[in-house]
mmCIF file of C-alpha atoms in Angstrom:
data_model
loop_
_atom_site.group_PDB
_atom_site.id
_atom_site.type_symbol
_atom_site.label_atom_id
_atom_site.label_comp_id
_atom_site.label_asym_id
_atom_site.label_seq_id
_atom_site.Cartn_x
_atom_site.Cartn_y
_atom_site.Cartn_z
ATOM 1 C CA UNK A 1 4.024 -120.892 -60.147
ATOM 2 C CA UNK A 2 6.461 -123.345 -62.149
ATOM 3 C CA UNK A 3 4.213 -123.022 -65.187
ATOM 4 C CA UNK A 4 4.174 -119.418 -64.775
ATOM 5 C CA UNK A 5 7.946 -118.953 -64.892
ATOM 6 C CA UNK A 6 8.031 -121.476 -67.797
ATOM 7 C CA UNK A 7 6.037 -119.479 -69.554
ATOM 8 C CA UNK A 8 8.701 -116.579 -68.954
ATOM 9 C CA UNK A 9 11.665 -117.919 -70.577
ATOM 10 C CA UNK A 10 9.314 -119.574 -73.337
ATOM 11 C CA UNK A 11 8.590 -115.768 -74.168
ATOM 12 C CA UNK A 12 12.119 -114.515 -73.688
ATOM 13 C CA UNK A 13 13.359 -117.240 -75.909
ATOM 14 C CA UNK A 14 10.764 -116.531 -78.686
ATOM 15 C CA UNK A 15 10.048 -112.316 -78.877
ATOM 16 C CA UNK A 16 11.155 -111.775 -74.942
ATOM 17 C CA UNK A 17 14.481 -110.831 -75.462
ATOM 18 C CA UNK A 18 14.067 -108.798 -78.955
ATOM 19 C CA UNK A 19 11.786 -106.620 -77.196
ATOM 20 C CA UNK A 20 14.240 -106.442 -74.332
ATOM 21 C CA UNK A 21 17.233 -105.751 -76.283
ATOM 22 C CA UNK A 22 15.038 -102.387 -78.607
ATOM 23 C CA UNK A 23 13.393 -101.374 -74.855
ATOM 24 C CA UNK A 24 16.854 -100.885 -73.552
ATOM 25 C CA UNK A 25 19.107 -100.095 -76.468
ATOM 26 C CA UNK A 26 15.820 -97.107 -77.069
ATOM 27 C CA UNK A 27 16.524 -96.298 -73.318
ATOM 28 C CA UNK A 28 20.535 -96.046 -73.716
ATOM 29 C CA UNK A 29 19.955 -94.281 -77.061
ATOM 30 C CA UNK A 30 17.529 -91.747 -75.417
ATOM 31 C CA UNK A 31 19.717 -90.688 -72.545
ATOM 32 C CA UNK A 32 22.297 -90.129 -74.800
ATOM 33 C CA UNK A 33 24.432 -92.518 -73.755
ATOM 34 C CA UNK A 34 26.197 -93.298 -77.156
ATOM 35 C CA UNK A 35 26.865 -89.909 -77.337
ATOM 36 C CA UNK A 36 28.263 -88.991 -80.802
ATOM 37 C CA UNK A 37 30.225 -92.860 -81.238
ATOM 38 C CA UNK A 38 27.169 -94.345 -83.017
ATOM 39 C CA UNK A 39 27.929 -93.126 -86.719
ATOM 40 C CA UNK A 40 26.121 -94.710 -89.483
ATOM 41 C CA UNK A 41 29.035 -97.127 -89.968
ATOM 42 C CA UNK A 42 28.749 -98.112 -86.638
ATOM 43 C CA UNK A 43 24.997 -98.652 -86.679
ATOM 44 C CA UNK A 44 25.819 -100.495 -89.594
ATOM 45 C CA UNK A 45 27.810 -102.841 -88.327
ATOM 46 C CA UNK A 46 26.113 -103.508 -85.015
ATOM 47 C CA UNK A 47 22.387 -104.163 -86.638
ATOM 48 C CA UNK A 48 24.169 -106.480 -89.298
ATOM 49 C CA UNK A 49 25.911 -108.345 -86.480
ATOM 50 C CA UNK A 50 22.840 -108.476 -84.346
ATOM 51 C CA UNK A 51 20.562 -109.923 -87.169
ATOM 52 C CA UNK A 52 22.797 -112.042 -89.349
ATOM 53 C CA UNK A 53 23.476 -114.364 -86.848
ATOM 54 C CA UNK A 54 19.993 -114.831 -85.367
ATOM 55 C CA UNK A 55 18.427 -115.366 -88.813
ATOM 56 C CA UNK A 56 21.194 -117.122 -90.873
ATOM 57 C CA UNK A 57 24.294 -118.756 -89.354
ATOM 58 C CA UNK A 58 22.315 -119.920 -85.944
ATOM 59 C CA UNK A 59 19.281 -121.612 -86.975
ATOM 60 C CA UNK A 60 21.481 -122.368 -90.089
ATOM 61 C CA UNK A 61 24.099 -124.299 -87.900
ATOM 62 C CA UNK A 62 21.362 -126.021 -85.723
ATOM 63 C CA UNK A 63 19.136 -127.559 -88.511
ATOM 64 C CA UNK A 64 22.122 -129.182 -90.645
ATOM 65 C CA UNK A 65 23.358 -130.192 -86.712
ATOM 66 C CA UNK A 66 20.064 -131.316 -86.095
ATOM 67 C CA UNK A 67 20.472 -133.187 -89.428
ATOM 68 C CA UNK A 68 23.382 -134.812 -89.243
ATOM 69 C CA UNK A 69 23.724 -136.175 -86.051
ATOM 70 C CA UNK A 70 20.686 -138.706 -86.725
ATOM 71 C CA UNK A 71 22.871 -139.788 -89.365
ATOM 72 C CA UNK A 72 26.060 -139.900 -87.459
ATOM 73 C CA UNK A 73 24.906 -140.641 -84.180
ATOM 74 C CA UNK A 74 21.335 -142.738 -84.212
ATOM 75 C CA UNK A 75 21.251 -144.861 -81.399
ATOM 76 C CA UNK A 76 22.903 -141.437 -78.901
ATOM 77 C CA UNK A 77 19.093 -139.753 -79.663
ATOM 78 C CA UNK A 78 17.484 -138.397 -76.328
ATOM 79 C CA UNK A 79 19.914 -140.465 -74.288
ATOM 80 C CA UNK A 80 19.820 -137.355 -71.595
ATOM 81 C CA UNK A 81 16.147 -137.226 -71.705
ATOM 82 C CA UNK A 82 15.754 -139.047 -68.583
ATOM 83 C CA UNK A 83 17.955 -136.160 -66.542
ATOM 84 C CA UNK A 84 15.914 -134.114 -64.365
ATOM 85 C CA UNK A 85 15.358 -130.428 -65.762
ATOM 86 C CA UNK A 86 17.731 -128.770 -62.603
ATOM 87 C CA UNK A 87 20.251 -131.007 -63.095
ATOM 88 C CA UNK A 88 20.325 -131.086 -67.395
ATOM 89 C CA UNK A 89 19.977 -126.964 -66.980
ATOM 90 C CA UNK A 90 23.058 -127.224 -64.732
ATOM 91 C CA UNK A 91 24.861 -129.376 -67.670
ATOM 92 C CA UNK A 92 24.129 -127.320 -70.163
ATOM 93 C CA UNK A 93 25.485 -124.145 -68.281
ATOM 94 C CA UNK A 94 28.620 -125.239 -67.008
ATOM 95 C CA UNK A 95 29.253 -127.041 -70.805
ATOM 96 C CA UNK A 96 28.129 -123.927 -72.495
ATOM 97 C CA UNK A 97 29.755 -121.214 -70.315
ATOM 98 C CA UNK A 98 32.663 -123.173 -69.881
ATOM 99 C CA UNK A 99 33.193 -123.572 -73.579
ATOM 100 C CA UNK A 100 32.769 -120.286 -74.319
ATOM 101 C CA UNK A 101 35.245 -119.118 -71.931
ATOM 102 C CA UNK A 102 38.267 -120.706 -73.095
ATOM 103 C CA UNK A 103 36.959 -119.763 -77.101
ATOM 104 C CA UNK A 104 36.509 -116.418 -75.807
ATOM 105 C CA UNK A 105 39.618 -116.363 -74.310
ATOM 106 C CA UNK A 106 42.096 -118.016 -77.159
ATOM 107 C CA UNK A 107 40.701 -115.707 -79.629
ATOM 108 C CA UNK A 108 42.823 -113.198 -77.170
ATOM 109 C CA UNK A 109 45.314 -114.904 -76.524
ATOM 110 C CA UNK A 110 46.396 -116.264 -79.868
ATOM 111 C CA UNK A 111 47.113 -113.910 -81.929
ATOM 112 C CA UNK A 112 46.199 -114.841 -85.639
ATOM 113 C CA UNK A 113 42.933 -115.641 -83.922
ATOM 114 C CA UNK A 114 42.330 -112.298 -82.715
ATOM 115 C CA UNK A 115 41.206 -110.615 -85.736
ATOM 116 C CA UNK A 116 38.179 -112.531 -86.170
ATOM 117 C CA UNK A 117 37.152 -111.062 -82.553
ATOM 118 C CA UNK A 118 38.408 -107.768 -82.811
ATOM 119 C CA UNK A 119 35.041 -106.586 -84.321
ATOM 120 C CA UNK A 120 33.675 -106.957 -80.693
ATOM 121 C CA UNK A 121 35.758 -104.678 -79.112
ATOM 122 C CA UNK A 122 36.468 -102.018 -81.688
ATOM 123 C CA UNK A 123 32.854 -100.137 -80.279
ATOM 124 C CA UNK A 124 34.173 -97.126 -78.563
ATOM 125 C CA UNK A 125 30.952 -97.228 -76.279
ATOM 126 C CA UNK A 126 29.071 -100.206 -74.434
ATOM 127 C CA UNK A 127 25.347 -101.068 -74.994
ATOM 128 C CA UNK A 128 22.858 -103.200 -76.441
ATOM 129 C CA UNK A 129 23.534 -102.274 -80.016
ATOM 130 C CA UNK A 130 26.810 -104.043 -79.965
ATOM 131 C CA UNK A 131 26.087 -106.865 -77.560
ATOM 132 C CA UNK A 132 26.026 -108.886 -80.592
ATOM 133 C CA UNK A 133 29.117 -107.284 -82.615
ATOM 134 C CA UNK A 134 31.388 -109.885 -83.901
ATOM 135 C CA UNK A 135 32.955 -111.116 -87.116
ATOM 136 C CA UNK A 136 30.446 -113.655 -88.999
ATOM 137 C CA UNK A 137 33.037 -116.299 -88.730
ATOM 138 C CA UNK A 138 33.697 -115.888 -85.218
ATOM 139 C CA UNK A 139 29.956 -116.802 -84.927
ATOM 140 C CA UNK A 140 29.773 -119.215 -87.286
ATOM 141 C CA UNK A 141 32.388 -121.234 -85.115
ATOM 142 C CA UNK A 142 31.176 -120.099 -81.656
ATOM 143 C CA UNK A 143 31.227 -123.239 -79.859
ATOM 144 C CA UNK A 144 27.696 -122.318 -77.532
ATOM 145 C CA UNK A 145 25.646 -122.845 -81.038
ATOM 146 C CA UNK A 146 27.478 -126.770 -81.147
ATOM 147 C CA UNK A 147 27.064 -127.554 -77.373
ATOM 148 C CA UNK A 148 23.782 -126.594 -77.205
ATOM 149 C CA UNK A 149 22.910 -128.413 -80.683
ATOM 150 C CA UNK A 150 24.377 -131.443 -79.314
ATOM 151 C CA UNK A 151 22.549 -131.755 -76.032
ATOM 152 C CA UNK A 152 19.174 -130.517 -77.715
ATOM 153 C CA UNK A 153 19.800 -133.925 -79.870
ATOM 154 C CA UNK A 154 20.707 -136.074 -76.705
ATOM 155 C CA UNK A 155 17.606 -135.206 -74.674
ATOM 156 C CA UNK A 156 18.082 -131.407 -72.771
ATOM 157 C CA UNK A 157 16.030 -129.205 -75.590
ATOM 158 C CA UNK A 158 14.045 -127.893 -72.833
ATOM 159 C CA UNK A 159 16.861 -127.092 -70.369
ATOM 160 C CA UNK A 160 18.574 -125.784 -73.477
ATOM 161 C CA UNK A 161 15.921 -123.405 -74.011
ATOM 162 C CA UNK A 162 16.230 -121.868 -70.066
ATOM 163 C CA UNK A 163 19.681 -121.800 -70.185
ATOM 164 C CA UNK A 164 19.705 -119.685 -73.363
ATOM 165 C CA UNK A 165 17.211 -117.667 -72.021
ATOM 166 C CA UNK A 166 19.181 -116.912 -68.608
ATOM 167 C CA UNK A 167 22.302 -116.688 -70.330
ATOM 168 C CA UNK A 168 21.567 -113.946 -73.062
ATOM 169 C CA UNK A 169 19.829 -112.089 -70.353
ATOM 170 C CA UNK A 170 22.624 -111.644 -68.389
ATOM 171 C CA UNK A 171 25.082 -110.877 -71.138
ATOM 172 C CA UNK A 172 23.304 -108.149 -72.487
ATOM 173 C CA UNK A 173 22.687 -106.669 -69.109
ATOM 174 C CA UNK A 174 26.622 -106.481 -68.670
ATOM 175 C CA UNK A 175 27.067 -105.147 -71.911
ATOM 176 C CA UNK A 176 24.556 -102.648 -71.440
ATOM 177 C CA UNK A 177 25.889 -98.784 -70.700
ATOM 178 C CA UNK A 178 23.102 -98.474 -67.882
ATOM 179 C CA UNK A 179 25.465 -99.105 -64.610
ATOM 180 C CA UNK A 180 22.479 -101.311 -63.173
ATOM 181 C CA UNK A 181 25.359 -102.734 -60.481
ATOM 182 C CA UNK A 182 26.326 -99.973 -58.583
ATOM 183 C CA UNK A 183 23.907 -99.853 -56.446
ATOM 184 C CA UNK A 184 25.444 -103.153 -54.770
ATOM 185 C CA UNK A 185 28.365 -101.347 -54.477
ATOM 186 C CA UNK A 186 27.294 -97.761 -53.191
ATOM 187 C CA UNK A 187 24.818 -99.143 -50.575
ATOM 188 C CA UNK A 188 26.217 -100.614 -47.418
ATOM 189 C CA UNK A 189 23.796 -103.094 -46.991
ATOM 190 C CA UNK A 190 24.074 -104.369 -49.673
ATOM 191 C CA UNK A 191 27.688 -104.967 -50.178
ATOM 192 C CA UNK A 192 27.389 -108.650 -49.581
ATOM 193 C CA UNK A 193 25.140 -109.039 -52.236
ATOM 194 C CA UNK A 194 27.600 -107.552 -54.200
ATOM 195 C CA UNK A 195 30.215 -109.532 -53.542
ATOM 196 C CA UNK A 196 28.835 -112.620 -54.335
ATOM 197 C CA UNK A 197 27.135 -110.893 -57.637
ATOM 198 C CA UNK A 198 30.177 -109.620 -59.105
ATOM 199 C CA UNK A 199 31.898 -113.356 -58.657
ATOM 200 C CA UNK A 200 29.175 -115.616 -59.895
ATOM 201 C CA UNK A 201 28.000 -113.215 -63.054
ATOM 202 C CA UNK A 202 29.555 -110.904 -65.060
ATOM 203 C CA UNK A 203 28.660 -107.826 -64.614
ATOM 204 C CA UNK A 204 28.496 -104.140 -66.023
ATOM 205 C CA UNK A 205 31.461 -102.810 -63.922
ATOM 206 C CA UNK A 206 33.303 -106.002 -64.693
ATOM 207 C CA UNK A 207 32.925 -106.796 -68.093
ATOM 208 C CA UNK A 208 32.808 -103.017 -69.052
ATOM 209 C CA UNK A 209 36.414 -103.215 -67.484
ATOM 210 C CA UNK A 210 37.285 -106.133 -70.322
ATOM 211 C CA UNK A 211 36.318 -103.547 -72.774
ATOM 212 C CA UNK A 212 38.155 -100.719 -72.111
ATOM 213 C CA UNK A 213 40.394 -98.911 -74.414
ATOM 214 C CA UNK A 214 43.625 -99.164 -71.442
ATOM 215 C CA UNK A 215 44.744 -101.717 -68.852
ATOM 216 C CA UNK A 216 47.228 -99.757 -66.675
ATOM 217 C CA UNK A 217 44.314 -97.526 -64.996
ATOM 218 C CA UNK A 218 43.573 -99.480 -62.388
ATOM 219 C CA UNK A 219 39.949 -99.908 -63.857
ATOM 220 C CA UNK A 220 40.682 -101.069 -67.450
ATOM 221 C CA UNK A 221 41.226 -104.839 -67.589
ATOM 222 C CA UNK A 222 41.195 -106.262 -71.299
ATOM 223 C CA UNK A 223 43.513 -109.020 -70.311
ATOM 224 C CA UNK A 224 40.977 -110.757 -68.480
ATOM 225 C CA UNK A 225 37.590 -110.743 -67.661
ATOM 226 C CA UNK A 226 36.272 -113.349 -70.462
ATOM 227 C CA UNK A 227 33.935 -115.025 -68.440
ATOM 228 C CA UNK A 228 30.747 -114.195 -70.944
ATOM 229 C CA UNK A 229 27.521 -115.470 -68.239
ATOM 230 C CA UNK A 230 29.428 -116.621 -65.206
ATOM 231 C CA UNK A 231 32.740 -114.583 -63.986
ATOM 232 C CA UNK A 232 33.050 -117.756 -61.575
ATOM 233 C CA UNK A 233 35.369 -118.998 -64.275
ATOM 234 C CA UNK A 234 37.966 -115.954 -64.534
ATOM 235 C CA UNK A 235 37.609 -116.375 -60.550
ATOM 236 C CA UNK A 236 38.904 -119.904 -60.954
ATOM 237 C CA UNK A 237 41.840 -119.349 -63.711
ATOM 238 C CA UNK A 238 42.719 -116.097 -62.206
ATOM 239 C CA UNK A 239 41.769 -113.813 -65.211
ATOM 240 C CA UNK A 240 39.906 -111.868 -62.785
ATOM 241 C CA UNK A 241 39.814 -108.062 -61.964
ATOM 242 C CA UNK A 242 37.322 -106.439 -59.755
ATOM 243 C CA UNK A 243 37.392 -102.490 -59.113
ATOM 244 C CA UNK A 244 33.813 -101.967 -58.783
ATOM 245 C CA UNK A 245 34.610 -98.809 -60.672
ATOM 246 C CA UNK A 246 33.987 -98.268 -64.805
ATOM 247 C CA UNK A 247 36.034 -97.300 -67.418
ATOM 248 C CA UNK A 248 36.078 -93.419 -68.932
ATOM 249 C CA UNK A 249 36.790 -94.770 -72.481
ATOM 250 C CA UNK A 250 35.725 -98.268 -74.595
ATOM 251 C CA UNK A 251 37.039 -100.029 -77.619
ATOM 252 C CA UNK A 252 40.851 -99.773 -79.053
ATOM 253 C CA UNK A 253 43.165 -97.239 -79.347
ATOM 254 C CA UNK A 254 44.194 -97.676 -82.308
ATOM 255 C CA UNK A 255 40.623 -98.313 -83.939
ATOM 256 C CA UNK A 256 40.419 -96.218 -87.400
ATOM 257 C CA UNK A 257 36.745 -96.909 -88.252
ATOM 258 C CA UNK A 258 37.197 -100.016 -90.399
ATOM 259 C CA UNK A 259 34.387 -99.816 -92.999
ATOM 260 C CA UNK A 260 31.400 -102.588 -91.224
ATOM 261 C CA UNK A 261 31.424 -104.729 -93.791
ATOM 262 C CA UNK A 262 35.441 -105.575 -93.316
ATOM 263 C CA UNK A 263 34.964 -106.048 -89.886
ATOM 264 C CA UNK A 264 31.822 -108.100 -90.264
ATOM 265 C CA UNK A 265 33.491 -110.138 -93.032
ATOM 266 C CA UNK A 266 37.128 -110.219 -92.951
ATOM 267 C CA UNK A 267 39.272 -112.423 -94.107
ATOM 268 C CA UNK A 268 36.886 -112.231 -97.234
ATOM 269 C CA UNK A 269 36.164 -108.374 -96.991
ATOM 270 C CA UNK A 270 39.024 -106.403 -95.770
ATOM 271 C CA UNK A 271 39.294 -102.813 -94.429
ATOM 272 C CA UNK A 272 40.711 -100.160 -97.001
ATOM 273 C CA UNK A 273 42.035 -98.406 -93.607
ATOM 274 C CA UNK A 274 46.130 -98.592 -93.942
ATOM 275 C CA UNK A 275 47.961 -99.942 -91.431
ATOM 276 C CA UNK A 276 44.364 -101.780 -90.167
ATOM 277 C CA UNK A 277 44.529 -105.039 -88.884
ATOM 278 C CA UNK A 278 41.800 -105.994 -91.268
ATOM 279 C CA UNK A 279 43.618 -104.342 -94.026
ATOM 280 C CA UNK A 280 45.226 -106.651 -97.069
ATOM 281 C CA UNK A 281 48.930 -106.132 -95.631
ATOM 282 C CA UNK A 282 47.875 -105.503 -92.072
ATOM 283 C CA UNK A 283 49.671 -106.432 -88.912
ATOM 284 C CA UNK A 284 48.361 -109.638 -87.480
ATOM 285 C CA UNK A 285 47.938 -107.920 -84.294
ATOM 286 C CA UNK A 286 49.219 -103.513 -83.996
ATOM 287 C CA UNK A 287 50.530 -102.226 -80.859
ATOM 288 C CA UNK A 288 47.840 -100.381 -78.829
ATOM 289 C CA UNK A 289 49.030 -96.387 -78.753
ATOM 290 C CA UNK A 290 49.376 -95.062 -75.109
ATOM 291 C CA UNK A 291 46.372 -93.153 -73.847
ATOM 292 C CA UNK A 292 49.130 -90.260 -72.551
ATOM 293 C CA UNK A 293 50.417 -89.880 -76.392
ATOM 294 C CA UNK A 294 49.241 -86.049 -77.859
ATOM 295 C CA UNK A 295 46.955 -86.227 -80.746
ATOM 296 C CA UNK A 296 50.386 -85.309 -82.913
ATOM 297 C CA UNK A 297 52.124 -88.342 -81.408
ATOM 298 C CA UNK A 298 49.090 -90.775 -82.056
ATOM 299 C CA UNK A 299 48.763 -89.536 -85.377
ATOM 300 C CA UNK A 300 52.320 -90.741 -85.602
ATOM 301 C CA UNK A 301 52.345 -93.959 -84.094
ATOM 302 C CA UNK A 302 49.741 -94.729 -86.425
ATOM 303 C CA UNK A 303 50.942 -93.904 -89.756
ATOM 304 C CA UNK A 304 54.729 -94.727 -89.049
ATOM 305 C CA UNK A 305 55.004 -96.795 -86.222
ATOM 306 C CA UNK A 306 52.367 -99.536 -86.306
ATOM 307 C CA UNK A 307 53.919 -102.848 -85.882
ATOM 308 C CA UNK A 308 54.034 -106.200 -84.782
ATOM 309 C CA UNK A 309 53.525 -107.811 -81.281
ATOM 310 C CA UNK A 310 57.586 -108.455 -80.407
ATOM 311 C CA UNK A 311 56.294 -111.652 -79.361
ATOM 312 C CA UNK A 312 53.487 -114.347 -79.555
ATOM 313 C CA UNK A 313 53.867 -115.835 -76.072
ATOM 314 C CA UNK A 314 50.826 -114.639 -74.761
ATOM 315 C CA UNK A 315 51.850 -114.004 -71.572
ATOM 316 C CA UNK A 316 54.387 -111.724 -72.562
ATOM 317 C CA UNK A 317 52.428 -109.461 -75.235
ATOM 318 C CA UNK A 318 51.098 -106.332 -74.244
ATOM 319 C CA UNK A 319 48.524 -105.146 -76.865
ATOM 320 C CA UNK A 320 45.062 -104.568 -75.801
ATOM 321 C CA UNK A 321 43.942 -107.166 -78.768
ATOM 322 C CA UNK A 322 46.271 -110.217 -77.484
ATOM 323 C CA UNK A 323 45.275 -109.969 -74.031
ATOM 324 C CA UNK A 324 41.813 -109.297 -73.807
ATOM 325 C CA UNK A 325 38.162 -110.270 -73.871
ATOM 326 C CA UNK A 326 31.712 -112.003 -76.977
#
């Protein structure tokens, strides 16, 4: 049975999870759930951000890891080696989630960070496609690729492996725009279940909430919610919201359709969208437009009101791009 379910995450950590991620987004795409959102600069943009990663800056960032640690570091080689499986899979989670969260978070929360994670929530919809949407150099410094390259080298490869496996699982199946949770939620029965679900992992209903368009719905929550496998951690630094409900509109209000390969590459690229955030004299971080404003009003607030945050305390700052959200 235990080689069986080795061989499982083996498979979704070599062609498992590819096939996962087309059987799904082919699912979402065929019940129209993308509607008319996924133009041909936003396919763009999510199947560059998707495969870049996974064939350059990851394996890229591993083998010179791999490299230079030996160099760096001789005698610290397998030094974990000797930790059971459980407990090194364990390690690596709470290390790799854990990490993540607060990078996640401070790329929210600071603002002249933000840009380089705005490319994740500019989709206006939620799916597979754009699981993997983010700026190159976002990725290129995610800390999970470093934490996991590190305890590969001290001994926990294998755990490594499962917790990879487990972990991009369940982050695509909360980004995905199939509302596989509510269920849990509409079933009496099961509303334990649900309970405990919703505040170990993160799920669709709660990390859809993270990328909503609006916070003051009652449903919309992009000042929180970061936790990217385990929601345990917004549970434990209050950053949590739970409404069991899902938002009627993604992304950011005042997203223009920055040209993919700004958003991909910014600061080296920028957007030729004025007023952008990615644009050469752009606002480090624009005021989000109220989802009440007419279509006459947001067209003004865009061209003649865009502006500053009045403040970079990030408690205080109410855009969606400050106090949100991988």
């Amino acid at each position: 049975m235990i080689k069986f379910i080795e061989e499982i995450f083996r498979n979704l950590n070599t062609w498992g999870l590819t096939a996962l991620t087309f059987i799904l987004g082919f699912a979402e795409f065929s019940l129209g759930l993308y509607g008319k959102k996924w133009n041909k600069n936003e396919k763009f943009l999510d199947i560059a951000s998707y495969t870049v990663p996974k064939l350059i800056v990851g394996p890229a960032v591993a083998y010179f890891g791999l490299k230079f640690l030996p160099q760096a570091f001789p005698e610290a080689k397998g030094t974990l080696s000797w930790i059971p499986f459980t407990f090194g899979a364990l390690i690596i989670a709470i290390a790799d989630d854990l990490t993540q969260y607060w990078y996640h978070r401070l790329h929210h929360e600071i603002p002249w960070l933000w840009r380089f994670h705005r490319t994740h929530h500019s989709a206006p919809y939620m799916g597979m496609a754009m699981a993997s949407r983010q700026n190159i150099w976002y990725t290129f410094f995610f800390s999970q690729t470093y934490v996991t390259t590190i305890l590969v080298y001290l001994g926990l490869g294998y755990p490594a492996l499962f917790v990879k496996a487990i972990k991009s699982l369940i982050t695509k199946l909360a980004h995905s725009s199939i509302p596989w949770d509510k269920p849990f939620y509409q079933i009496k029965w099961l509303h334990p279940v649900a309970w405990v679900l919703e505040r170990t992992i993160s799920t669709p209903a709660t990390h859809h909430a993270h990328h909503a368009d609006v916070t003051d719905d009652g449903v919309g929550y992009y000042k929180g919610n970061f936790g990217n496998m385990f929601f345990l951690w917004d549970i434990i630094f209050r950053t949590a919201h739970i409404s069991r409900q899902y938002p009627s509109s993604y992304g950011i209000s005042h997203y223009e359709a920055d040209e993919w390969y700004a958003q991909l590459f910014w600061p080296v690229l920028k957007s030729k969208v004025e007023g952008s955030e990615l644009a050469a004299d752009g606002p480090v971080v624009r005021e989000d437009i109220p989802k009440h404003f007419t279509d006459e009003e947001n067209e003004h607030q865009r061209n003649d009101e865009a502006v500053l945050q009045p403040s970079l305390v990030a408690a205080t700052l109410s855009s969606h791009s400050v106090l949100s959200s991988d």
